[in-house]
Tab-separated table of N, CA, C and O in Angstrom:
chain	number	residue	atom	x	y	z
A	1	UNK	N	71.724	9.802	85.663
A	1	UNK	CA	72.361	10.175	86.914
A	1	UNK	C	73.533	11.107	86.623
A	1	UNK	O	74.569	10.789	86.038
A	2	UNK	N	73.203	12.363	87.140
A	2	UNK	CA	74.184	13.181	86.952
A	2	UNK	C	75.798	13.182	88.532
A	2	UNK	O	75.794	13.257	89.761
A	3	UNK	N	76.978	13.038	87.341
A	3	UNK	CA	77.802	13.145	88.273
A	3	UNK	C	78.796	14.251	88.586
A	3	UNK	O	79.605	14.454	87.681
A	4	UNK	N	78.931	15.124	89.830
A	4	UNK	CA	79.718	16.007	90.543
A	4	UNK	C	80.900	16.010	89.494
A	4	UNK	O	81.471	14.962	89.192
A	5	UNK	N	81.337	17.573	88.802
A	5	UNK	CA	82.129	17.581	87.689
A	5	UNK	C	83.346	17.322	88.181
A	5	UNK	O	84.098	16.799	87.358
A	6	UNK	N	83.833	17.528	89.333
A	6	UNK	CA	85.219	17.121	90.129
A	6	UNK	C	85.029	15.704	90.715
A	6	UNK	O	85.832	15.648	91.647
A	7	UNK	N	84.498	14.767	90.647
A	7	UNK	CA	84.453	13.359	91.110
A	7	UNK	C	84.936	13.220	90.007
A	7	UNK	O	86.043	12.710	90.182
A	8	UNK	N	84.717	13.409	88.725
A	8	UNK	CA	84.910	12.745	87.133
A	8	UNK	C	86.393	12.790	86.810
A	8	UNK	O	86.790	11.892	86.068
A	9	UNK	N	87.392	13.790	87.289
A	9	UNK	CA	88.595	13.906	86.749
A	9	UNK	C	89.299	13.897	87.731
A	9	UNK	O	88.748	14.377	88.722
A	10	UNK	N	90.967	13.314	87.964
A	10	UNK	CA	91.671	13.320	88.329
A	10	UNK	C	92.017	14.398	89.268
A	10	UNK	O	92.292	15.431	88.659
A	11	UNK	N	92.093	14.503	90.511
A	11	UNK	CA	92.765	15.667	91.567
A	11	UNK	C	94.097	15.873	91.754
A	11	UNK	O	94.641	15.257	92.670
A	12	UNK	N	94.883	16.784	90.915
A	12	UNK	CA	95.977	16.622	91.015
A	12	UNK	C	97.025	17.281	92.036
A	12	UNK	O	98.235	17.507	92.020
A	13	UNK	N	95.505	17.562	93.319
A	13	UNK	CA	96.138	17.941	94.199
A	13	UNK	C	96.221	16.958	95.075
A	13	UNK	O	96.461	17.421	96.190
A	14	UNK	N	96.105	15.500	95.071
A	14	UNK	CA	96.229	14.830	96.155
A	14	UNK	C	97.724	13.992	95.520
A	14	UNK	O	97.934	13.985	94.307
A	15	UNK	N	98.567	13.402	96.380
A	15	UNK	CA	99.104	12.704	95.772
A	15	UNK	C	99.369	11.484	95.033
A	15	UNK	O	100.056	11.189	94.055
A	16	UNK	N	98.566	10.856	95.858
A	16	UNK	CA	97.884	9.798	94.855
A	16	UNK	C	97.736	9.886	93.047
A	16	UNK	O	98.301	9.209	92.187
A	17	UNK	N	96.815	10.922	92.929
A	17	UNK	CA	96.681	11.181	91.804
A	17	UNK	C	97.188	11.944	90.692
A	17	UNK	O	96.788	12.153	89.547
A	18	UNK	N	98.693	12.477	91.710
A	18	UNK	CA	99.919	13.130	90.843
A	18	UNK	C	100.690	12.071	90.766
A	18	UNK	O	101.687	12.088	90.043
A	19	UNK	N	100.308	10.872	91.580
A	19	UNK	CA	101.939	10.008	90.940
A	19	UNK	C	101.108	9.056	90.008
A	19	UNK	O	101.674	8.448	89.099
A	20	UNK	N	99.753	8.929	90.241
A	20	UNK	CA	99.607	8.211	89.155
A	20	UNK	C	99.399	8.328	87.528
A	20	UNK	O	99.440	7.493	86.624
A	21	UNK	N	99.132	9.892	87.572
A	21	UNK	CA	99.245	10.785	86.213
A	21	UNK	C	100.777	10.803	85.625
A	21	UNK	O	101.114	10.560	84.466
A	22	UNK	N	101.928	11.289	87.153
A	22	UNK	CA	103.433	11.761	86.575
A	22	UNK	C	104.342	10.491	86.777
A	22	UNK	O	105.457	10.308	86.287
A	23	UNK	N	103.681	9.715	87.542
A	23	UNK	CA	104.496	8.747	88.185
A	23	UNK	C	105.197	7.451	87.213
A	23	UNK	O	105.829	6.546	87.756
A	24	UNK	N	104.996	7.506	85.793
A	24	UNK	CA	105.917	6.704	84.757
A	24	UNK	C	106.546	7.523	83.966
A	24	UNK	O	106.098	8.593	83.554
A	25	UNK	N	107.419	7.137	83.767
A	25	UNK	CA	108.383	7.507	82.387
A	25	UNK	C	108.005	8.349	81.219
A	25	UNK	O	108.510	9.388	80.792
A	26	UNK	N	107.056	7.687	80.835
A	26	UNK	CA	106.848	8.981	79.685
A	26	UNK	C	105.927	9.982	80.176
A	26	UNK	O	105.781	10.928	79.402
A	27	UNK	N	105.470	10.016	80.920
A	27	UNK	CA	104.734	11.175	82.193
A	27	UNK	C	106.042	12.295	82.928
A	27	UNK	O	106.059	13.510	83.123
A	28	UNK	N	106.920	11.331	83.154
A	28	UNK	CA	107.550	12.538	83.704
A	28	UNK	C	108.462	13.318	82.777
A	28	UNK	O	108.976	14.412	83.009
A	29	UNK	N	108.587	12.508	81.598
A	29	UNK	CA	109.043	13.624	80.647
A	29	UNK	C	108.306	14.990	80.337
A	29	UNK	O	108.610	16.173	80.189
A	30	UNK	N	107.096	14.141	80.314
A	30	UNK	CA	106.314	15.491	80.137
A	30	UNK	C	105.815	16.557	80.754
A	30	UNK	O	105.216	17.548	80.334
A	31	UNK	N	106.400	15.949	82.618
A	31	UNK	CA	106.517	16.348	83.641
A	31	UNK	C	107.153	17.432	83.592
A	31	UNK	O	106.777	18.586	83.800
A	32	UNK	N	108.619	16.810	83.166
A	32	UNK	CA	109.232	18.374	83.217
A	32	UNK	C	109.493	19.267	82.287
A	32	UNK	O	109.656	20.478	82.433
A	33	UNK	N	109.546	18.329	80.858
A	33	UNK	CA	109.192	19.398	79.605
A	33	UNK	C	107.807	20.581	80.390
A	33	UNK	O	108.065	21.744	80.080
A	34	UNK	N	107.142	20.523	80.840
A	34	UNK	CA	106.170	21.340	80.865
A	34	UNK	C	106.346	22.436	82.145
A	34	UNK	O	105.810	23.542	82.221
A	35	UNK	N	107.275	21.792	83.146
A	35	UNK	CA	107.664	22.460	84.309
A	35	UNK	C	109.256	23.693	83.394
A	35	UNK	O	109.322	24.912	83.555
A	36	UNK	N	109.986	23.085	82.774
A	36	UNK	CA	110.534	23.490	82.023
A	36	UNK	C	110.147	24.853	81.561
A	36	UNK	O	110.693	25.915	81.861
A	37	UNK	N	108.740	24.587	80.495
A	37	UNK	CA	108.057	25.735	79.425
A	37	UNK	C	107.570	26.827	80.419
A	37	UNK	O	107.395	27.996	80.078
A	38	UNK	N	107.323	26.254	81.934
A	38	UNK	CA	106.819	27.427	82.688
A	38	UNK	C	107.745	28.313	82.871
A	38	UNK	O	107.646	29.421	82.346
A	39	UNK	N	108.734	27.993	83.599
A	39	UNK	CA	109.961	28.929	84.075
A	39	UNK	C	110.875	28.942	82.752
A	39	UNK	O	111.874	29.592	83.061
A	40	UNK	N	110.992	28.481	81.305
A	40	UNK	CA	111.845	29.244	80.844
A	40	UNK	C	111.418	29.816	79.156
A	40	UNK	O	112.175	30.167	78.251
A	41	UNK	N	110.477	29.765	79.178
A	41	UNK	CA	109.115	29.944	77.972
A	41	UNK	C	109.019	28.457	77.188
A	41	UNK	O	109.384	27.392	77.686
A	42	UNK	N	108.546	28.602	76.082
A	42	UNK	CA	108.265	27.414	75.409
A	42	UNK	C	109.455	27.238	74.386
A	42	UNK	O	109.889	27.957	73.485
A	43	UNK	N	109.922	25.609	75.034
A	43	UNK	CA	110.864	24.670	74.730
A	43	UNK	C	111.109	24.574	72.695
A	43	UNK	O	110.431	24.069	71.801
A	44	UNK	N	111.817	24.992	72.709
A	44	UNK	CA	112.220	24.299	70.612
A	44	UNK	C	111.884	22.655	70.736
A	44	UNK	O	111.922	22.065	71.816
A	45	UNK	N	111.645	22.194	69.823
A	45	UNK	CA	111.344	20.896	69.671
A	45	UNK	C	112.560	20.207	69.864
A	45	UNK	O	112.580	19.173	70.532
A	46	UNK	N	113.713	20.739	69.276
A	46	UNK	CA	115.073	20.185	69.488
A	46	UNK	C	115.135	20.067	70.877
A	46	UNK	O	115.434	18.937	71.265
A	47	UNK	N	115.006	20.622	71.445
A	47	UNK	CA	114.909	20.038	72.729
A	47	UNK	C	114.574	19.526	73.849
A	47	UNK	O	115.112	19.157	74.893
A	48	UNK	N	113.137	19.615	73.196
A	48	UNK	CA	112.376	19.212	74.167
A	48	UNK	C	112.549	17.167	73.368
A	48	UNK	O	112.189	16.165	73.985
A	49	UNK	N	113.083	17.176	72.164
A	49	UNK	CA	113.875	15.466	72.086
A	49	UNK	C	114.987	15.279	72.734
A	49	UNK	O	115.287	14.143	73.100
A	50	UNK	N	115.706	16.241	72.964
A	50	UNK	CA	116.593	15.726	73.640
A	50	UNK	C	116.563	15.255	74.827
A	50	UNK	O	117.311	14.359	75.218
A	51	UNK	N	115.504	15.940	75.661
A	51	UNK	CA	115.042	15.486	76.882
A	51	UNK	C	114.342	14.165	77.044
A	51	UNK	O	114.358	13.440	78.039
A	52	UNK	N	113.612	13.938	75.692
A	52	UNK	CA	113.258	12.823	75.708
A	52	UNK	C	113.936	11.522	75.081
A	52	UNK	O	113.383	10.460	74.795
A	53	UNK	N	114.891	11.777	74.983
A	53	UNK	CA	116.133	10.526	74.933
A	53	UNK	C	117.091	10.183	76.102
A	53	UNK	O	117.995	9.370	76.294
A	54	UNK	N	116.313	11.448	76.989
A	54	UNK	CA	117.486	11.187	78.338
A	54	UNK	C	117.610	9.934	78.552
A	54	UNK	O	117.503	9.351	77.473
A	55	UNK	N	117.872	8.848	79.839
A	55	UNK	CA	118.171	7.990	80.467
A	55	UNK	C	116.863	8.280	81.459
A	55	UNK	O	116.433	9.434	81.458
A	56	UNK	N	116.083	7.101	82.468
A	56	UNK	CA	115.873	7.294	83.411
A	56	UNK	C	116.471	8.381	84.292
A	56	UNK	O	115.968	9.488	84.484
A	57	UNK	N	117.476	7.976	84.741
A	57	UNK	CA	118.522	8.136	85.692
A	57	UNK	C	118.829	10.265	85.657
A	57	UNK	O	118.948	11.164	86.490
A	58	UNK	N	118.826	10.109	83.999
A	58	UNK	CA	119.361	11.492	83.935
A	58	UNK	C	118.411	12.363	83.712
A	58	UNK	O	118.637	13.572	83.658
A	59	UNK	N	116.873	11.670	83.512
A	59	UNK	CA	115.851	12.514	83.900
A	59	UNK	C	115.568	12.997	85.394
A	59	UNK	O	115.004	14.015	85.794
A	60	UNK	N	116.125	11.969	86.063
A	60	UNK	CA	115.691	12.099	87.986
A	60	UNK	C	116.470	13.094	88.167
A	60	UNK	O	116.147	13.794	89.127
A	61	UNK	N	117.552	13.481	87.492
A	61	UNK	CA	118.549	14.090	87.600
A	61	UNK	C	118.271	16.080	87.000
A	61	UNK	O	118.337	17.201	87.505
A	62	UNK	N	118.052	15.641	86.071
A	62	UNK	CA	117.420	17.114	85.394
A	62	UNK	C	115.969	17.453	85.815
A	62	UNK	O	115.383	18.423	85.333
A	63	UNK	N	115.446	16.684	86.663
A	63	UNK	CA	114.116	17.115	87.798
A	63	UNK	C	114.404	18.048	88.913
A	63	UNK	O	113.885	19.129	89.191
A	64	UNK	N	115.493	17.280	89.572
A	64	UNK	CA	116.215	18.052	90.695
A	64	UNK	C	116.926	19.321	90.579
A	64	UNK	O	117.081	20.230	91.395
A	65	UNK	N	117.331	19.170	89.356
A	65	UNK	CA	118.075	20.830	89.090
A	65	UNK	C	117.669	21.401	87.999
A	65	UNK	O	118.561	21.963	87.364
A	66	UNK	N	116.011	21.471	87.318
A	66	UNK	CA	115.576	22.192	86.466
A	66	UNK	C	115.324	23.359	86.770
A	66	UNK	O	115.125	24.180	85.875
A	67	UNK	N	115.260	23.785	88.353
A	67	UNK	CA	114.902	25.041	88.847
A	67	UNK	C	115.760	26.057	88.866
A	67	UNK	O	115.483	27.248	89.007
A	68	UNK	N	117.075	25.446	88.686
A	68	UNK	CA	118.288	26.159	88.463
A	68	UNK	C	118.792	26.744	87.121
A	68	UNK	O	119.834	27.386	87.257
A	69	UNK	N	118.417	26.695	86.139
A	69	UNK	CA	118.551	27.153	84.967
A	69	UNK	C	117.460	28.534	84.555
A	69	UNK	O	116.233	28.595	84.473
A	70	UNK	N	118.766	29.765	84.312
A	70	UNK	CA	117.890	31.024	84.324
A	70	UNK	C	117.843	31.160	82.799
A	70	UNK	O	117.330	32.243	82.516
A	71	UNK	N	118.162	30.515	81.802
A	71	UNK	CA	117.699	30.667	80.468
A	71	UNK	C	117.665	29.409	79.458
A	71	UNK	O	117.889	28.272	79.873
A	72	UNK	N	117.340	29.713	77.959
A	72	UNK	CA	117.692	27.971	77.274
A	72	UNK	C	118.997	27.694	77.197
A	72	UNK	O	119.235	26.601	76.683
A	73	UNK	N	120.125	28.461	77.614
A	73	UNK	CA	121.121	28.034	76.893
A	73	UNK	C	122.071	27.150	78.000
A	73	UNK	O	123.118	26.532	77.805
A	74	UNK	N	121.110	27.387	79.492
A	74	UNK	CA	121.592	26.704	80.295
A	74	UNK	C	121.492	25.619	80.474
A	74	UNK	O	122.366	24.804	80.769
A	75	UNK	N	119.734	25.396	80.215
A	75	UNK	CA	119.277	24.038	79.808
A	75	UNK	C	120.332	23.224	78.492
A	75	UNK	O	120.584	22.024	78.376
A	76	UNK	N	120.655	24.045	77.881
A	76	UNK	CA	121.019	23.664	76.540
A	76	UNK	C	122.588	22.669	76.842
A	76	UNK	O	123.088	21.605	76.477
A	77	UNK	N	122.836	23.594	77.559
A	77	UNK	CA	124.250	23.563	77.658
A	77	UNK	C	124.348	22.171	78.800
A	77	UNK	O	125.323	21.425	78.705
A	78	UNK	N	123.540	21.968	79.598
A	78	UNK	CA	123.575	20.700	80.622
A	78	UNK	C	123.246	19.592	79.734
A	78	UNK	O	123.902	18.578	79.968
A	79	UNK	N	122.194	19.490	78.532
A	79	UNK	CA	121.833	18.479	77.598
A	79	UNK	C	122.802	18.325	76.866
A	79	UNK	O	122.627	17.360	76.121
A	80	UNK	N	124.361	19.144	76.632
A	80	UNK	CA	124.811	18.780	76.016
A	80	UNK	C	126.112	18.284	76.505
A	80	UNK	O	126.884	17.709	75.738
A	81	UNK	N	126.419	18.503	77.883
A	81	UNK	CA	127.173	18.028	78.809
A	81	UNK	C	126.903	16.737	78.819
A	81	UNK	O	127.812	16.012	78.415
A	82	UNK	N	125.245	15.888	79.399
A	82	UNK	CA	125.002	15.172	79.756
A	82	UNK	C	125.616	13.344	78.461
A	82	UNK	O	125.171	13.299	77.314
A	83	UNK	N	126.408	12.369	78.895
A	83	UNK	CA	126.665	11.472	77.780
A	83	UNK	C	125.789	10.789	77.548
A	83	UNK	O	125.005	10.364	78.397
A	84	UNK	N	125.750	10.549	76.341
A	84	UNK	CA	124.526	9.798	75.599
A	84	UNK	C	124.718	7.890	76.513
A	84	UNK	O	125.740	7.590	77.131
A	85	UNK	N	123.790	7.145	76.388
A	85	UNK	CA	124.138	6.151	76.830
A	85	UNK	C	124.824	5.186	76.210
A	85	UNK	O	125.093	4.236	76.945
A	86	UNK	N	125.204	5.105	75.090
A	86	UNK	CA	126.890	4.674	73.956
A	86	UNK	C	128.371	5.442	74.796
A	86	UNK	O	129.526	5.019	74.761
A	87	UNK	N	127.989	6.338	75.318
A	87	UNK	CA	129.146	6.926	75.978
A	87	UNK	C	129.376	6.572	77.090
A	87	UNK	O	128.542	6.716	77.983
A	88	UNK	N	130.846	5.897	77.337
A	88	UNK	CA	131.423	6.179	79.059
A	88	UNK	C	131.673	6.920	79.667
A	88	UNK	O	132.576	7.704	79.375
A	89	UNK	N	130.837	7.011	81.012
A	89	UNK	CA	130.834	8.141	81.705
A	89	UNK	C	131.840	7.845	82.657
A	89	UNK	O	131.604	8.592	83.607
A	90	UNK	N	132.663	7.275	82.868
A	90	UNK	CA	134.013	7.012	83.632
A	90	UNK	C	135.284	7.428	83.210
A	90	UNK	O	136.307	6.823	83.531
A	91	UNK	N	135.268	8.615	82.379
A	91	UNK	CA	136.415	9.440	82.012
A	91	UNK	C	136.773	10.202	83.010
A	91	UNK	O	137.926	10.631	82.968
A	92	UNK	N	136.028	10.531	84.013
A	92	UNK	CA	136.742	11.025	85.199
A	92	UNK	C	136.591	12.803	84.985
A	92	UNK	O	137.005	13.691	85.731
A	93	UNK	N	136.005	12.890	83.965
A	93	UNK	CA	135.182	14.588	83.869
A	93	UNK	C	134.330	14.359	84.639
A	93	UNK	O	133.982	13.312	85.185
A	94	UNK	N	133.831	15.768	84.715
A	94	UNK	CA	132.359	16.340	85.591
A	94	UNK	C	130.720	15.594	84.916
A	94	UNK	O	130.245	15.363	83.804
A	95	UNK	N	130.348	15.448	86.197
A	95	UNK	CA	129.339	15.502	85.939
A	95	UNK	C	128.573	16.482	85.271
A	95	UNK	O	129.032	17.598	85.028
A	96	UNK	N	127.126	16.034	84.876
A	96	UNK	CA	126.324	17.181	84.727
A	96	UNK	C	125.848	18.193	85.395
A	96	UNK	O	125.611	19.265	84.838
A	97	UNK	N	125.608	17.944	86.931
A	97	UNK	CA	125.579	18.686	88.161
A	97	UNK	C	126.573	19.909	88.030
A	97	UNK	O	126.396	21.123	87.937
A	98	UNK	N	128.144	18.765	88.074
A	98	UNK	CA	129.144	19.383	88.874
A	98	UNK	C	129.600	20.506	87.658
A	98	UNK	O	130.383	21.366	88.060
A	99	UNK	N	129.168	20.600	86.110
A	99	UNK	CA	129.397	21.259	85.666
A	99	UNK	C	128.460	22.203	85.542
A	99	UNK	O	128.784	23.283	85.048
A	100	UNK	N	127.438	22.024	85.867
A	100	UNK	CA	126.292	23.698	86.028
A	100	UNK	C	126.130	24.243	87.244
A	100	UNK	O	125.364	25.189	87.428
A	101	UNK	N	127.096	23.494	88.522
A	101	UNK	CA	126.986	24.279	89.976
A	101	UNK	C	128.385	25.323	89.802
A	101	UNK	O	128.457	26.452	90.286
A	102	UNK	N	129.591	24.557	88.890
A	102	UNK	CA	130.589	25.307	88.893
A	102	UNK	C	130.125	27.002	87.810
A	102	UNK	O	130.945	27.901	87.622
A	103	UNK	N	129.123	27.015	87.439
A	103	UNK	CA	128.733	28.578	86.582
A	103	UNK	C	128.517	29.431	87.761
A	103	UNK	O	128.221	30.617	87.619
């Protein structure tokens, strides 16, 4: 029994089947590492780990404003803003946002 070559694989135009491909953690890293490589060519490995040590939190975060970065060094420069999770972020500096809206 032959089966319809689009019944067999995932539609990643419905949503259903984009959140269940992007919709965990290590999916959406790769989510946006790859949304990333589109708009700013292909990622150094250095950083495309750094992205993957983010936090939850500071991945939801670098989703929302990956569209905003016009080269690597912008990306670069927000990954290196962003505090590791050993670090307190209650020093009362900028955010990661508030320091790549102020460029």
């Amino acid at each position: 029994m032959a089966y319809p070559l689009q019944e067999r694989y995932i539609n990643l135009l419905t949503d259903f089947d984009f959140k269940r491909v992007f919709g965990t953690e290590p999916n959406k890293v790769l989510l946006i590492v790859q949304l990333l490589s589109r708009t700013l060519g292909e990622l150094p490995n250095s950083i495309a780990e750094k992205i993957d040590r983010l936090s939850w939190e500071q991945l939801n975060t670098l989703s929302q404003i990956l569209l905003e970065f016009s080269n690597l060094e912008d990306l670069l420069a927000w990954l290196e803003s962003v505090p590791s999770e050993e670090e307190d972020s209650s020093d009362g500096s900028d955010t990661p946002e508030e320091s790549l809206r102020e460029r």
